[in-house]
Amino acid sequence: MYTRIRSTGHYVPERVLTNQDFERMVTTSDEWIRARTGIERRHIVSPGETNLDLCEKAARSALGAAGLGAEDLDLILVATTTPNQVFPNMGVLLQDRLGGHGYPCTSLESACAGFIYGLAIANSLIQTSQCRRALVVGGETLSRITDYTDRSTCILFGDGAGAVILEAASEPGIIATHLHADGAYKDLLYYPSGISLGFDRLRESRDFIRMKGGEVFRVAVNTLSQLALETLEAAGVTSTDLSWFVPHQANLRIIQSIAHKLGLPMERIVLTIADHGNTSTASIPMALDVAVRDGRIQRGQLLLFEAFGGGFTWGSALVRY
Ligand code: COA
């Protein structure tokens, strides 16, 4: 039993923050942001718009592309670090929005690698016949935990959601997934407060994402380059066999460094960072859907997904689309 990607979908909120907008908010420039990150604009939720709204639209887009409804699913996994509420989990909330009943739904909190973790878990459940068709969503409203007075972080993050429908198939599909984590890096990229520690310990009003950008950058490049080689080697393929590399869209320079180490031309990399910024766990399914819908990604092609984020957590998926 194998798993294939039946369809994809994504949604970004209408409101856009450009680099020029940031020039009016903090001491920065369009030139600096483009040169250091590759980002030109990012989509941001409006007041009252939530992560669940984004996830619902992305899920409906993937369901619509497959001609399926919520009753045709038997699993929903939502990867996110910005859930609407603590519980019920985002999977259950999404199931209710879509009109599904009875089958298991949950959410995964693995920062930017969450979608890859979700893909791996859904793939395992399908391969062991515990379900036949799964909706896996990555959705974030990072704008709700971003400090818009901190120029070193606020220019990076955006909001959005991406979704895939996975289903049982007689051929792969998902060829392999590789997951990793190392909590020793927990202090390099994190959100400081929560239910059990208590909210708002460090500031009078709200907490925000904290990041040691330079160190995150260095570990991300080394880790993701090694992970790509590990994934390709384990599957007995090389970077020349890849039709498309669909990386987590955190920073164009991180992606360029990995591409250089793999000997992969930039023309075979799906890039959405200029338009989306870093949307954490939503970035890979969003980029995937963009490239599927504009016709770059075709059935039968070999794809490599790779993500890295807070924890650190990181993971890859090698997929025959
Ligand atoms: N505009 C202008 N200058 C800025 C700036 C901004 N938005 N943000 C930081 N700077 C300044 C710094 O204050 C520093 O000034 P100084 O030399 O006078 O102290 C200078 O630019 C260099 O800062 P540095 O942090 O070394 O820049 P960098 O090249 O490392 O780029 C990041 C900063 C955040 C873009 C980069 O480190 C990065 O992308 N890291 C990875 C982050 C990431 O991907 N996180 C998510 C992982 S999933």
Coordinates of C-alpha atoms and ligand atoms in Angstrom, one line a residue:
M1 CA 0.0 0.0 0.0
Y2 CA 1.3 3.4 -1.0
T3 CA 0.2 7.0 -0.6
R4 CA -0.2 9.6 -3.4
I5 CA -1.0 13.3 -3.5
R6 CA -4.5 13.4 -5.0
S7 CA -4.8 17.2 -5.0
T8 CA -3.5 20.5 -3.6
G9 CA -4.9 23.9 -2.5
H10 CA -3.9 27.1 -0.8
Y11 CA -5.2 30.4 0.4
V12 CA -3.5 33.7 1.4
P13 CA -5.4 36.6 3.1
E14 CA -6.1 39.6 0.9
R15 CA -4.3 42.2 3.0
V16 CA -0.6 42.7 1.9
L17 CA 2.3 44.2 3.7
T18 CA 5.0 45.3 1.2
N19 CA 8.7 46.2 2.0
Q20 CA 7.7 49.8 1.4
D21 CA 5.1 49.5 4.2
F22 CA 7.9 48.3 6.5
E23 CA 10.0 51.4 5.6
R24 CA 7.3 53.4 7.2
M25 CA 7.1 51.1 10.3
V26 CA 10.7 50.4 11.3
T27 CA 14.2 51.5 10.3
T28 CA 14.7 49.3 7.2
S29 CA 14.7 49.5 3.4
D30 CA 13.3 47.5 0.5
E31 CA 16.8 47.0 -0.7
W32 CA 18.0 45.5 2.6
I33 CA 15.0 43.1 2.9
R34 CA 15.3 41.9 -0.7
A35 CA 19.0 41.4 -0.5
R36 CA 19.0 39.6 2.9
T37 CA 15.8 37.6 2.6
G38 CA 14.4 37.6 -1.0
I39 CA 11.1 38.8 0.4
E40 CA 9.1 41.6 -1.3
R41 CA 5.6 41.3 0.3
R42 CA 3.7 39.0 2.6
H43 CA 0.0 38.5 3.2
I44 CA -1.4 39.3 6.7
V45 CA -4.8 38.5 8.2
S46 CA -7.3 41.3 8.8
P47 CA -8.8 41.9 12.3
G48 CA -11.3 39.1 13.0
E49 CA -9.8 36.8 10.3
T50 CA -8.4 33.6 11.9
N51 CA -6.1 30.7 11.0
L52 CA -9.1 28.5 10.8
D53 CA -10.6 30.7 8.1
L54 CA -7.3 30.3 6.1
C55 CA -7.2 26.6 6.7
E56 CA -10.9 26.2 5.6
K57 CA -10.3 28.0 2.3
A58 CA -7.1 26.0 1.6
A59 CA -8.9 22.8 2.4
R60 CA -11.9 23.6 0.2
S61 CA -9.5 24.5 -2.6
A62 CA -7.8 21.0 -2.3
L63 CA -11.2 19.2 -2.0
G64 CA -12.6 21.1 -5.0
A65 CA -9.6 20.2 -7.1
A66 CA -10.2 16.5 -6.3
G67 CA -14.0 16.8 -6.7
L68 CA -14.4 15.5 -3.1
G69 CA -16.3 16.6 0.0
A70 CA -15.6 16.3 3.8
E71 CA -17.5 13.0 3.9
D72 CA -14.9 11.5 1.5
L73 CA -12.1 11.9 4.1
D74 CA -11.2 9.7 7.0
L75 CA -8.4 11.8 8.6
I76 CA -7.6 15.5 9.1
L77 CA -4.2 16.7 10.3
V78 CA -3.6 20.4 10.7
A79 CA 0.0 21.5 11.3
T80 CA 0.3 24.9 13.0
T81 CA 1.9 26.9 15.8
T82 CA -0.8 29.5 15.8
P83 CA -4.0 27.5 16.5
N84 CA -7.3 29.4 16.9
Q85 CA -7.6 28.1 20.4
V86 CA -6.0 25.6 22.7
F87 CA -8.7 23.0 22.2
P88 CA -10.6 21.6 20.5
N89 CA -7.7 21.0 18.1
M90 CA -7.5 22.7 14.7
G91 CA -8.2 19.4 12.9
V92 CA -11.6 19.1 14.8
L93 CA -12.5 22.7 14.2
L94 CA -11.7 22.3 10.5
Q95 CA -13.7 19.1 10.3
D96 CA -16.7 20.9 11.7
R97 CA -16.3 23.9 9.3
L98 CA -16.1 21.4 6.4
G99 CA -19.1 19.4 7.6
G100 CA -17.3 16.1 8.3
H101 CA -18.2 13.7 11.2
G102 CA -16.7 10.8 13.1
Y103 CA -13.2 10.3 11.7
P104 CA -10.0 11.2 13.6
C105 CA -8.8 14.8 13.5
T106 CA -5.8 16.4 15.2
S107 CA -3.2 19.1 15.0
L108 CA 0.6 19.0 15.1
E109 CA 2.8 21.6 16.7
S110 CA 6.2 21.2 15.0
A111 CA 6.9 24.8 13.8
C112 CA 8.0 25.1 10.2
A113 CA 8.5 21.3 9.8
G114 CA 5.0 20.6 10.9
F115 CA 3.6 20.0 7.4
I116 CA 6.3 17.4 6.7
Y117 CA 5.6 15.7 10.1
G118 CA 1.9 15.6 9.1
L119 CA 2.7 14.2 5.7
A120 CA 4.8 11.4 7.3
I121 CA 2.2 10.5 9.9
A122 CA -0.7 10.5 7.4
N123 CA 1.5 8.4 5.0
S124 CA 2.1 5.9 7.8
L125 CA -1.6 5.6 8.7
I126 CA -2.5 5.1 5.0
Q127 CA 0.3 2.5 4.5
T128 CA -0.9 0.5 7.5
S129 CA -4.5 0.7 6.3
Q130 CA -5.7 2.8 9.2
C131 CA -7.2 5.3 6.8
R132 CA -7.6 5.7 3.0
R133 CA -7.9 9.4 2.4
A134 CA -6.4 12.2 4.5
L135 CA -6.5 16.0 4.4
V136 CA -3.2 17.5 5.6
V137 CA -3.1 21.2 6.1
G138 CA -0.4 23.7 7.1
G139 CA -1.8 27.0 8.3
E140 CA -0.4 30.0 10.1
T141 CA -1.3 33.4 11.3
L142 CA 2.3 34.4 12.3
S143 CA 1.3 38.1 12.2
R144 CA -0.5 37.4 15.6
I145 CA 2.8 36.6 17.3
T146 CA 5.1 39.0 15.4
D147 CA 6.6 42.1 17.0
Y148 CA 6.1 44.9 14.4
T149 CA 8.6 47.1 16.2
D150 CA 11.4 44.5 15.8
R151 CA 13.0 45.0 12.4
S152 CA 15.0 41.8 12.6
T153 CA 11.9 39.5 12.7
C154 CA 8.9 41.5 11.5
I155 CA 10.0 41.7 7.9
L156 CA 10.2 37.9 7.6
F157 CA 6.8 36.5 8.5
G158 CA 3.5 36.1 6.7
D159 CA 0.1 34.3 7.0
G160 CA -1.5 31.7 4.8
A161 CA -2.5 28.0 4.5
G162 CA -1.8 25.2 2.2
A163 CA -3.5 21.8 1.9
V164 CA -3.1 18.4 0.3
I165 CA -5.4 15.4 -0.1
L166 CA -3.5 12.2 0.3
E167 CA -5.0 8.8 -0.6
A168 CA -4.1 5.1 -0.8
A169 CA -2.5 4.1 -4.1
S170 CA -1.0 1.0 -5.7
E171 CA 2.3 2.9 -6.5
P172 CA 4.3 5.6 -4.6
G173 CA 3.5 8.5 -4.2
I174 CA 5.3 9.4 -1.1
I175 CA 8.6 7.5 -1.6
A176 CA 10.2 8.4 1.7
T177 CA 10.0 10.8 4.6
H178 CA 12.8 11.6 7.0
L179 CA 12.1 13.4 10.3
H180 CA 14.5 14.9 12.9
A181 CA 14.5 17.1 16.0
D182 CA 17.0 18.4 18.5
G183 CA 15.7 20.3 21.5
A184 CA 19.2 21.5 22.4
Y185 CA 18.5 24.4 19.9
K186 CA 15.3 25.4 21.7
D187 CA 16.6 28.8 22.6
L188 CA 17.4 30.0 19.1
L189 CA 13.9 30.3 17.8
Y190 CA 10.8 30.2 20.0
Y191 CA 7.7 31.9 21.4
P192 CA 8.3 32.4 25.1
S193 CA 4.9 31.9 26.8
G194 CA 2.0 29.5 26.9
I195 CA -0.7 27.9 29.0
S196 CA 1.4 26.1 31.6
L197 CA 4.3 28.6 31.8
G198 CA 1.8 31.5 31.7
F199 CA 1.2 34.1 29.1
D200 CA 2.8 37.5 29.0
R201 CA 5.5 36.8 31.5
L202 CA 8.2 38.9 29.7
R203 CA 6.2 41.9 28.6
E204 CA 3.3 43.7 30.0
S205 CA 1.2 43.3 26.9
R206 CA 2.0 40.4 24.6
D207 CA 4.8 38.0 23.8
F208 CA 6.3 37.6 20.3
I209 CA 8.6 35.3 18.3
R210 CA 12.2 35.4 19.5
M211 CA 15.0 34.5 17.2
K212 CA 18.8 34.5 16.9
G213 CA 18.7 35.0 13.2
G214 CA 22.3 34.5 12.3
E215 CA 22.7 31.3 14.3
V216 CA 19.4 29.9 12.9
F217 CA 20.6 30.7 9.4
R218 CA 23.9 28.8 9.8
V219 CA 22.3 25.7 11.4
A220 CA 19.5 25.7 8.8
V221 CA 21.9 25.7 5.8
N222 CA 24.0 22.9 7.2
T223 CA 21.1 20.8 8.5
L224 CA 19.0 21.1 5.3
S225 CA 21.9 20.4 3.0
Q226 CA 22.7 17.2 5.0
L227 CA 19.1 16.2 5.1
A228 CA 18.7 16.6 1.3
L229 CA 21.7 14.4 0.7
E230 CA 20.5 11.8 3.3
T231 CA 17.1 11.7 1.6
L232 CA 18.4 11.3 -2.0
E233 CA 21.0 8.8 -1.0
A234 CA 18.5 6.6 1.0
A235 CA 16.3 6.5 -2.1
G236 CA 19.1 5.8 -4.5
V237 CA 18.6 9.0 -6.5
T238 CA 20.7 12.1 -7.1
S239 CA 19.7 15.8 -7.4
T240 CA 19.8 15.5 -11.2
D241 CA 16.8 13.1 -10.9
L242 CA 14.7 15.8 -9.2
S243 CA 12.2 17.6 -11.3
W244 CA 11.4 20.1 -8.5
F245 CA 12.8 21.1 -5.1
V246 CA 10.0 22.6 -3.0
P247 CA 11.7 23.9 0.1
H248 CA 10.4 25.7 3.2
Q249 CA 10.4 29.4 2.2
A250 CA 12.3 31.0 5.1
N251 CA 15.0 32.9 3.3
L252 CA 16.2 33.0 -0.3
R253 CA 19.8 32.9 0.7
I254 CA 19.2 29.7 2.8
I255 CA 17.6 28.1 -0.3
Q256 CA 20.4 29.3 -2.6
S257 CA 23.1 27.9 -0.3
I258 CA 21.3 24.5 -0.2
A259 CA 20.9 24.5 -4.0
H260 CA 24.6 25.3 -4.4
K261 CA 25.6 22.4 -2.0
L262 CA 23.3 20.0 -4.0
G263 CA 24.4 21.3 -7.4
L264 CA 20.8 22.0 -8.2
P265 CA 20.0 24.9 -10.6
M266 CA 17.7 27.6 -9.2
E267 CA 15.4 27.0 -12.2
R268 CA 14.3 23.7 -10.7
I269 CA 13.3 25.3 -7.3
V270 CA 9.8 26.4 -6.6
L271 CA 10.1 29.9 -5.0
T272 CA 7.2 31.8 -3.5
I273 CA 9.2 33.6 -0.8
A274 CA 9.1 37.0 -2.6
D275 CA 5.2 36.9 -2.5
H276 CA 4.5 35.0 0.7
G277 CA 7.5 35.6 3.1
N278 CA 8.0 32.9 5.7
T279 CA 4.7 31.3 6.5
S280 CA 6.2 28.6 8.6
T281 CA 4.4 25.2 8.2
A282 CA 2.1 26.6 5.5
S283 CA 5.0 27.5 3.1
I284 CA 5.6 24.1 1.4
P285 CA 1.9 23.2 0.7
M286 CA 1.4 26.8 -0.5
A287 CA 4.4 26.6 -2.9
L288 CA 3.4 23.2 -4.1
D289 CA -0.1 24.3 -4.9
V290 CA 1.2 27.4 -6.7
A291 CA 3.4 25.3 -8.9
V292 CA 0.8 22.6 -9.5
R293 CA -1.8 25.2 -10.6
D294 CA 0.6 27.2 -12.9
G295 CA 1.5 23.9 -14.6
R296 CA 5.2 23.7 -13.6
I297 CA 4.6 20.6 -11.5
Q298 CA 3.3 17.7 -13.6
R299 CA 2.1 14.2 -12.8
G300 CA 4.9 11.6 -12.6
Q301 CA 7.6 14.2 -11.6
L302 CA 10.0 13.6 -8.7
L303 CA 9.7 16.3 -6.0
L304 CA 11.8 16.9 -2.8
F305 CA 10.2 18.8 0.1
E306 CA 12.3 20.0 2.9
A307 CA 11.6 22.1 6.0
F308 CA 13.4 23.4 9.1
G309 CA 12.1 25.3 12.1
G310 CA 11.9 26.1 15.8
G311 CA 12.8 23.3 18.1
F312 CA 14.8 22.6 16.0
T313 CA 12.6 20.3 14.0
W314 CA 13.4 19.4 10.4
G315 CA 12.2 16.9 7.8
S316 CA 12.0 15.9 4.2
A317 CA 9.7 14.1 1.8
L318 CA 10.6 12.6 -1.5
V319 CA 7.5 12.4 -3.6
R320 CA 6.5 11.1 -7.1
Y321 CA 3.7 13.5 -7.8
Ligands
COA1 N1 16.6 46.3 8.1 C1 17.8 46.8 8.1 N2 18.8 46.4 8.9 C2 18.5 45.3 9.7 C3 17.3 44.7 9.7 C4 16.3 45.2 8.8 N3 15.0 44.7 8.7 N4 17.3 43.6 10.5 C5 18.5 43.6 11.1 N5 19.2 44.6 10.5 C6 20.6 45.0 10.9 C7 21.1 44.4 12.2 O1 20.7 45.3 13.2 C8 22.6 44.4 12.0 O2 23.0 45.7 12.2 P1 24.4 46.0 12.9 O3 25.5 45.3 12.1 O4 24.5 47.5 13.0 O5 24.3 45.4 14.3 C9 22.7 44.1 10.5 O6 21.5 44.4 9.9 C10 23.1 42.7 10.3 O7 22.3 41.9 11.1 P2 22.3 40.3 11.0 O8 21.3 39.8 11.9 O9 23.7 39.8 11.1 O10 21.8 40.1 9.5 P3 21.7 38.8 8.7 O11 22.4 38.9 7.4 O12 21.9 37.6 9.5 O13 20.1 38.8 8.3 C11 18.1 37.7 8.9 C12 19.1 38.7 9.3 C13 17.1 37.6 10.0 C14 17.5 38.1 7.6 C15 18.9 36.3 8.8 O14 19.7 36.1 9.9 C16 18.0 35.2 8.6 O15 17.2 35.1 7.7 N6 18.1 34.2 9.5 C17 17.3 33.0 9.4 C18 15.9 33.3 9.9 C19 14.9 32.3 9.6 O16 14.9 31.8 8.5 N7 14.1 31.9 10.6 C20 13.1 31.0 10.4 C21 13.6 29.7 10.3 S1 12.3 28.6 9.9

